Coordinates of C-alpha atoms in Angstrom, one line a residue:
M19 CA 145.6 77.7 47.7
I20 CA 143.3 79.3 50.2
R21 CA 143.6 77.8 53.7
P22 CA 140.2 77.2 55.3
A23 CA 139.5 79.1 58.5
T24 CA 138.7 77.4 61.7
L25 CA 135.1 77.7 62.8
D26 CA 134.7 78.8 66.4
P27 CA 132.2 76.5 68.3
D28 CA 130.9 79.4 70.3
L29 CA 129.8 81.1 67.0
L30 CA 128.2 77.9 65.8
R31 CA 126.3 77.5 69.0
A32 CA 124.9 81.0 68.7
F33 CA 123.9 80.3 65.1
V34 CA 122.2 77.1 66.0
L35 CA 120.3 78.6 68.9
I36 CA 119.0 81.5 66.8
A37 CA 118.0 79.1 64.0
E38 CA 116.0 77.0 66.4
E39 CA 114.4 79.9 68.2
R40 CA 114.0 81.9 65.0
S41 CA 114.8 85.0 67.0
F42 CA 117.9 86.9 68.1
T43 CA 116.1 88.1 71.2
R44 CA 115.0 84.7 72.5
A45 CA 118.4 83.2 71.8
A46 CA 120.1 86.0 73.7
Q47 CA 117.7 85.5 76.7
L48 CA 118.4 81.8 76.8
V49 CA 122.2 82.3 77.0
G50 CA 122.0 85.3 79.3
R51 CA 123.6 87.7 76.8
T52 CA 122.6 90.9 75.1
Q53 CA 121.0 90.8 71.7
S54 CA 123.8 92.9 70.3
A55 CA 126.4 90.4 71.6
V56 CA 124.6 87.5 69.9
S57 CA 124.2 89.5 66.7
M58 CA 127.9 90.3 66.7
Q59 CA 128.6 86.5 66.9
V60 CA 126.5 85.9 63.9
Q61 CA 128.2 88.7 62.0
R62 CA 131.6 87.2 62.8
L63 CA 130.5 83.8 61.6
E64 CA 129.0 85.4 58.4
G65 CA 132.3 87.2 57.9
V66 CA 134.3 84.0 58.2
L67 CA 132.1 82.2 55.8
G68 CA 131.5 85.1 53.4
Q69 CA 127.8 84.5 53.2
Q70 CA 124.6 85.8 54.8
L71 CA 123.0 83.1 57.1
F72 CA 119.7 84.8 58.1
H73 CA 117.0 86.9 56.6
R74 CA 115.8 89.4 59.2
G75 CA 112.0 89.9 59.1
R76 CA 109.5 92.0 60.9
G77 CA 108.8 91.5 64.6
G78 CA 112.3 90.1 65.2
Q79 CA 111.6 86.9 63.4
V80 CA 114.4 85.4 61.3
E81 CA 114.6 82.8 58.6
L82 CA 117.6 80.8 57.4
T83 CA 119.0 81.7 54.0
R84 CA 120.0 78.9 51.6
H85 CA 123.5 79.0 53.0
G86 CA 122.1 79.0 56.6
Q87 CA 120.0 75.9 55.8
F88 CA 123.2 74.2 54.5
L89 CA 125.1 75.1 57.6
L90 CA 122.5 74.1 60.3
D91 CA 122.8 70.3 60.2
R92 CA 126.5 70.4 59.8
A93 CA 126.9 72.8 62.7
R94 CA 124.8 70.5 64.9
E95 CA 127.1 67.6 63.9
M96 CA 130.2 69.6 64.6
L97 CA 129.0 70.7 68.0
A98 CA 127.9 67.1 68.9
L99 CA 131.4 65.8 68.0
N100 CA 133.0 68.7 69.9
D101 CA 130.9 67.9 73.0
D102 CA 131.6 64.2 72.7
I103 CA 135.4 64.8 72.7
W104 CA 135.2 67.2 75.6
R105 CA 133.1 64.8 77.6
T106 CA 135.4 61.9 76.9
F107 CA 138.4 63.8 78.4
H108 CA 136.6 65.7 81.2
Q109 CA 133.6 63.7 82.4
P110 CA 134.3 61.9 85.7
S111 CA 134.9 58.2 85.1
V112 CA 132.3 55.8 86.5
S113 CA 132.5 52.0 86.8
G114 CA 130.3 49.1 87.8
G115 CA 127.2 47.7 86.2
V116 CA 123.8 48.9 85.1
C117 CA 120.8 47.0 83.8
L118 CA 118.7 48.7 81.1
G119 CA 115.3 47.5 80.0
V120 CA 114.1 48.4 76.5
P121 CA 111.5 47.2 74.0
D122 CA 113.0 45.7 70.9
D123 CA 111.7 48.5 68.6
Y124 CA 113.4 51.2 70.6
A125 CA 116.5 49.1 70.9
L126 CA 116.9 48.7 67.2
R127 CA 116.4 52.5 66.5
F128 CA 118.3 54.1 69.3
L129 CA 120.3 51.8 71.4
P130 CA 123.3 51.1 69.1
R131 CA 124.3 54.8 69.1
V132 CA 123.8 55.1 72.9
L133 CA 125.9 52.1 73.7
V134 CA 128.8 53.0 71.4
R135 CA 129.0 56.6 72.7
F136 CA 128.6 55.5 76.3
A137 CA 131.3 52.8 76.0
E138 CA 133.8 55.3 74.6
V139 CA 133.5 57.6 77.6
H140 CA 132.9 54.9 80.3
P141 CA 134.7 51.8 79.2
D142 CA 134.7 50.3 82.7
V143 CA 130.9 50.1 82.9
E144 CA 129.1 46.8 82.1
V145 CA 125.7 47.5 80.5
E146 CA 123.2 44.6 80.7
V147 CA 120.3 45.0 78.3
V148 CA 117.0 43.3 78.7
C149 CA 114.7 43.5 75.7
A150 CA 111.0 43.0 76.5
P151 CA 107.7 44.7 75.9
S152 CA 106.9 47.7 78.0
K153 CA 104.3 45.8 80.1
E154 CA 106.9 43.3 81.1
L155 CA 109.5 45.9 82.0
I156 CA 107.4 47.8 84.5
P157 CA 107.2 44.8 87.0
K158 CA 110.9 44.2 86.6
L159 CA 111.5 47.9 87.5
R160 CA 109.3 47.6 90.6
A161 CA 111.0 44.4 91.6
G162 CA 114.5 46.0 91.4
E163 CA 115.6 43.8 88.5
L164 CA 116.3 46.8 86.3
D165 CA 118.1 50.1 87.0
L166 CA 116.5 51.9 84.1
A167 CA 113.9 51.3 81.5
L168 CA 112.3 52.8 78.4
V169 CA 108.6 52.2 78.2
S170 CA 105.6 53.4 76.2
E171 CA 103.2 55.8 77.9
G172 CA 100.2 54.1 79.3
E173 CA 101.8 50.7 80.1
S174 CA 100.9 50.4 83.8
A175 CA 103.6 52.9 84.9
A176 CA 101.3 54.5 87.5
G177 CA 103.1 55.8 90.5
M178 CA 106.5 55.8 88.8
D179 CA 108.2 59.0 87.8
G180 CA 109.0 58.9 84.1
K181 CA 111.0 61.4 82.1
P182 CA 109.4 62.0 78.6
L183 CA 112.0 61.2 75.9
W184 CA 109.9 61.3 72.8
S185 CA 106.5 62.5 71.9
G186 CA 104.9 62.1 68.4
P187 CA 102.2 60.4 66.4
L188 CA 102.0 56.7 65.6
V189 CA 101.7 56.1 61.9
W190 CA 100.4 53.2 59.8
I191 CA 103.2 51.2 58.1
G192 CA 102.8 49.1 54.9
S193 CA 105.0 47.6 52.3
D194 CA 106.3 49.9 49.6
R195 CA 105.8 47.2 46.9
H196 CA 102.4 45.8 47.9
A197 CA 98.9 47.1 48.7
A198 CA 97.7 45.2 51.8
H199 CA 96.0 48.4 52.9
R200 CA 93.5 48.1 50.1
L201 CA 92.2 44.7 51.2
D202 CA 88.9 44.2 52.9
P203 CA 88.9 43.3 55.7
L204 CA 92.2 45.1 56.4
P205 CA 94.8 42.6 57.6
L206 CA 96.7 43.8 60.6
A207 CA 100.0 42.7 62.2
L208 CA 99.8 43.7 65.9
A209 CA 101.2 43.1 69.3
D210 CA 99.3 41.1 71.9
P211 CA 95.9 42.4 73.2
T212 CA 97.4 44.2 76.2
C213 CA 99.5 46.5 74.0
C214 CA 98.4 50.2 74.1
W215 CA 99.5 50.6 70.4
R216 CA 97.2 47.8 69.4
R217 CA 94.3 49.3 71.3
S218 CA 94.9 52.7 69.6
A219 CA 94.9 51.1 66.1
I220 CA 91.7 49.1 66.6
D221 CA 89.9 52.1 68.2
A222 CA 90.8 54.3 65.2
L223 CA 89.6 51.7 62.7
E224 CA 86.3 51.0 64.6
A225 CA 85.6 54.7 64.9
T226 CA 85.6 55.0 61.1
G227 CA 83.8 51.7 60.4
R228 CA 86.7 50.2 58.6
R229 CA 86.6 46.4 58.6
Y230 CA 89.8 44.6 59.8
R231 CA 91.1 41.3 61.0
V232 CA 94.2 40.6 63.1
A233 CA 96.2 38.4 60.8
Y234 CA 99.4 38.3 62.8
T235 CA 100.3 38.7 66.4
S236 CA 103.8 39.2 67.9
S237 CA 105.1 40.4 71.3
A238 CA 107.9 42.2 69.5
Q239 CA 107.8 45.0 66.9
T240 CA 110.2 43.1 64.6
G241 CA 107.6 40.3 64.5
T242 CA 104.9 42.6 63.3
L243 CA 107.2 44.1 60.6
A244 CA 108.0 40.8 58.9
P245 CA 104.5 40.2 57.5
V246 CA 104.3 43.9 56.6
M247 CA 107.5 43.7 54.5
A248 CA 106.1 40.6 52.8
G249 CA 103.0 42.6 51.8
L250 CA 100.6 40.4 54.0
A251 CA 99.5 43.0 56.5
I252 CA 100.0 46.6 57.8
T253 CA 101.0 47.7 61.3
M254 CA 101.8 50.9 63.2
S255 CA 105.0 52.4 64.4
P256 CA 106.6 55.7 65.4
A257 CA 107.7 57.6 62.3
T258 CA 111.4 57.1 63.0
A259 CA 114.2 55.1 61.3
L260 CA 111.8 52.8 59.5
P261 CA 113.5 49.8 57.8
E262 CA 113.8 49.5 54.0
G263 CA 110.9 48.0 52.2
V264 CA 108.1 49.9 54.1
R265 CA 106.4 53.2 53.9
I266 CA 104.1 55.4 55.9
L267 CA 100.4 55.2 55.0
G268 CA 97.9 57.9 55.6
R269 CA 94.5 59.4 54.8
E270 CA 95.2 59.2 51.1
D271 CA 95.5 55.4 51.6
G272 CA 92.1 55.2 53.3
L273 CA 93.4 55.0 56.9
P274 CA 92.4 57.1 59.9
P275 CA 95.0 59.1 61.9
L276 CA 96.5 57.5 65.0
P277 CA 97.1 59.3 68.3
D278 CA 100.3 60.6 69.7
F279 CA 102.3 58.6 72.2
Q280 CA 105.2 59.1 74.5
V281 CA 108.4 57.1 75.3
L282 CA 109.2 57.4 79.0
M283 CA 112.5 56.8 80.8
I284 CA 112.0 55.5 84.3
T285 CA 114.7 55.0 86.9
A286 CA 114.2 52.4 89.6
K287 CA 114.1 53.6 93.2
E288 CA 117.2 51.6 94.2
A289 CA 119.1 52.1 90.9
R290 CA 122.9 51.8 91.1
Q291 CA 124.5 55.2 91.0
P292 CA 126.2 57.2 89.6
V293 CA 126.4 54.8 86.6
T294 CA 122.6 54.8 86.0
D295 CA 122.4 58.6 85.8
A296 CA 125.4 58.6 83.5
L297 CA 123.6 56.2 81.1
A298 CA 120.3 58.1 81.4
D299 CA 122.1 61.3 80.2
Y300 CA 123.3 59.6 77.1
I301 CA 119.9 58.2 76.3
S302 CA 118.3 61.6 76.8
E303 CA 120.8 63.2 74.4
T304 CA 120.2 60.6 71.7
F305 CA 116.4 60.9 71.8
A306 CA 116.7 64.8 71.7
R307 CA 118.9 64.6 68.6
E308 CA 116.4 62.2 66.9
A309 CA 113.5 64.5 67.7
V310 CA 115.3 67.4 66.0
K311 CA 116.0 65.2 62.9
T312 CA 112.3 64.1 62.7
S313 CA 111.0 67.7 63.1
Q314 CA 113.2 68.8 60.2
A315 CA 112.1 66.0 58.0
A316 CA 108.5 66.9 58.7

């Protein structure tokens, strides 16, 4: 029986970086090494695995082979697990409390993974979560009721420094078993009139002359998804982690494109430290991983 070899994390990091940059030269520049040193790391990894991982093309560009494509996601997962273990044993322990504000749709998609990983490393931290629309979280931040918040770009965050976590298009969402998008006027399930997503949807429809009616209104994304899953209306959402029973609608369904949007992370001026920065780091990492998954799916 052949005993599997142990994969060196440093070799996997070099492989992932080259795959993401599609260039040995750029990867070497990012890590401050020579191109020959990075190439040797890949050769060692290919030697251990017994398969070629990259096709070398003209101009220094590289493409993943079939085996390289198989390895990429798994390498990312292995490195993430390796980093989590290292952080758990080496990251300075913090304690205390932190109050995080987050809209319910972001909470459902991203928060469980953040809280689980954060609690494993910082078990002495008490995280209080306030779920509310972005427009309600901004005043709470200004008043010092929150340490940290995730908000949608454009929701009255003027004068506050926000770190972009996510950037991507909004998409139309409809039932995968019904055809509410074919009705005239088009039935919509939207947030309240002050929501920037709602304004974007209506502007897009009016620009194309598509007739519509606001059939359902909810202050939370979960409230707009319920009538959509029942086939009674359509709504819009980021194209991430959609629930079962819905699908993305597009031009082929007679719907206009929607604009891009950003998710911002804002830290309050008087946020409790260092616990707030520690939680912010975990949130940033989770969104970065989700962005990679979404770009691969596209």
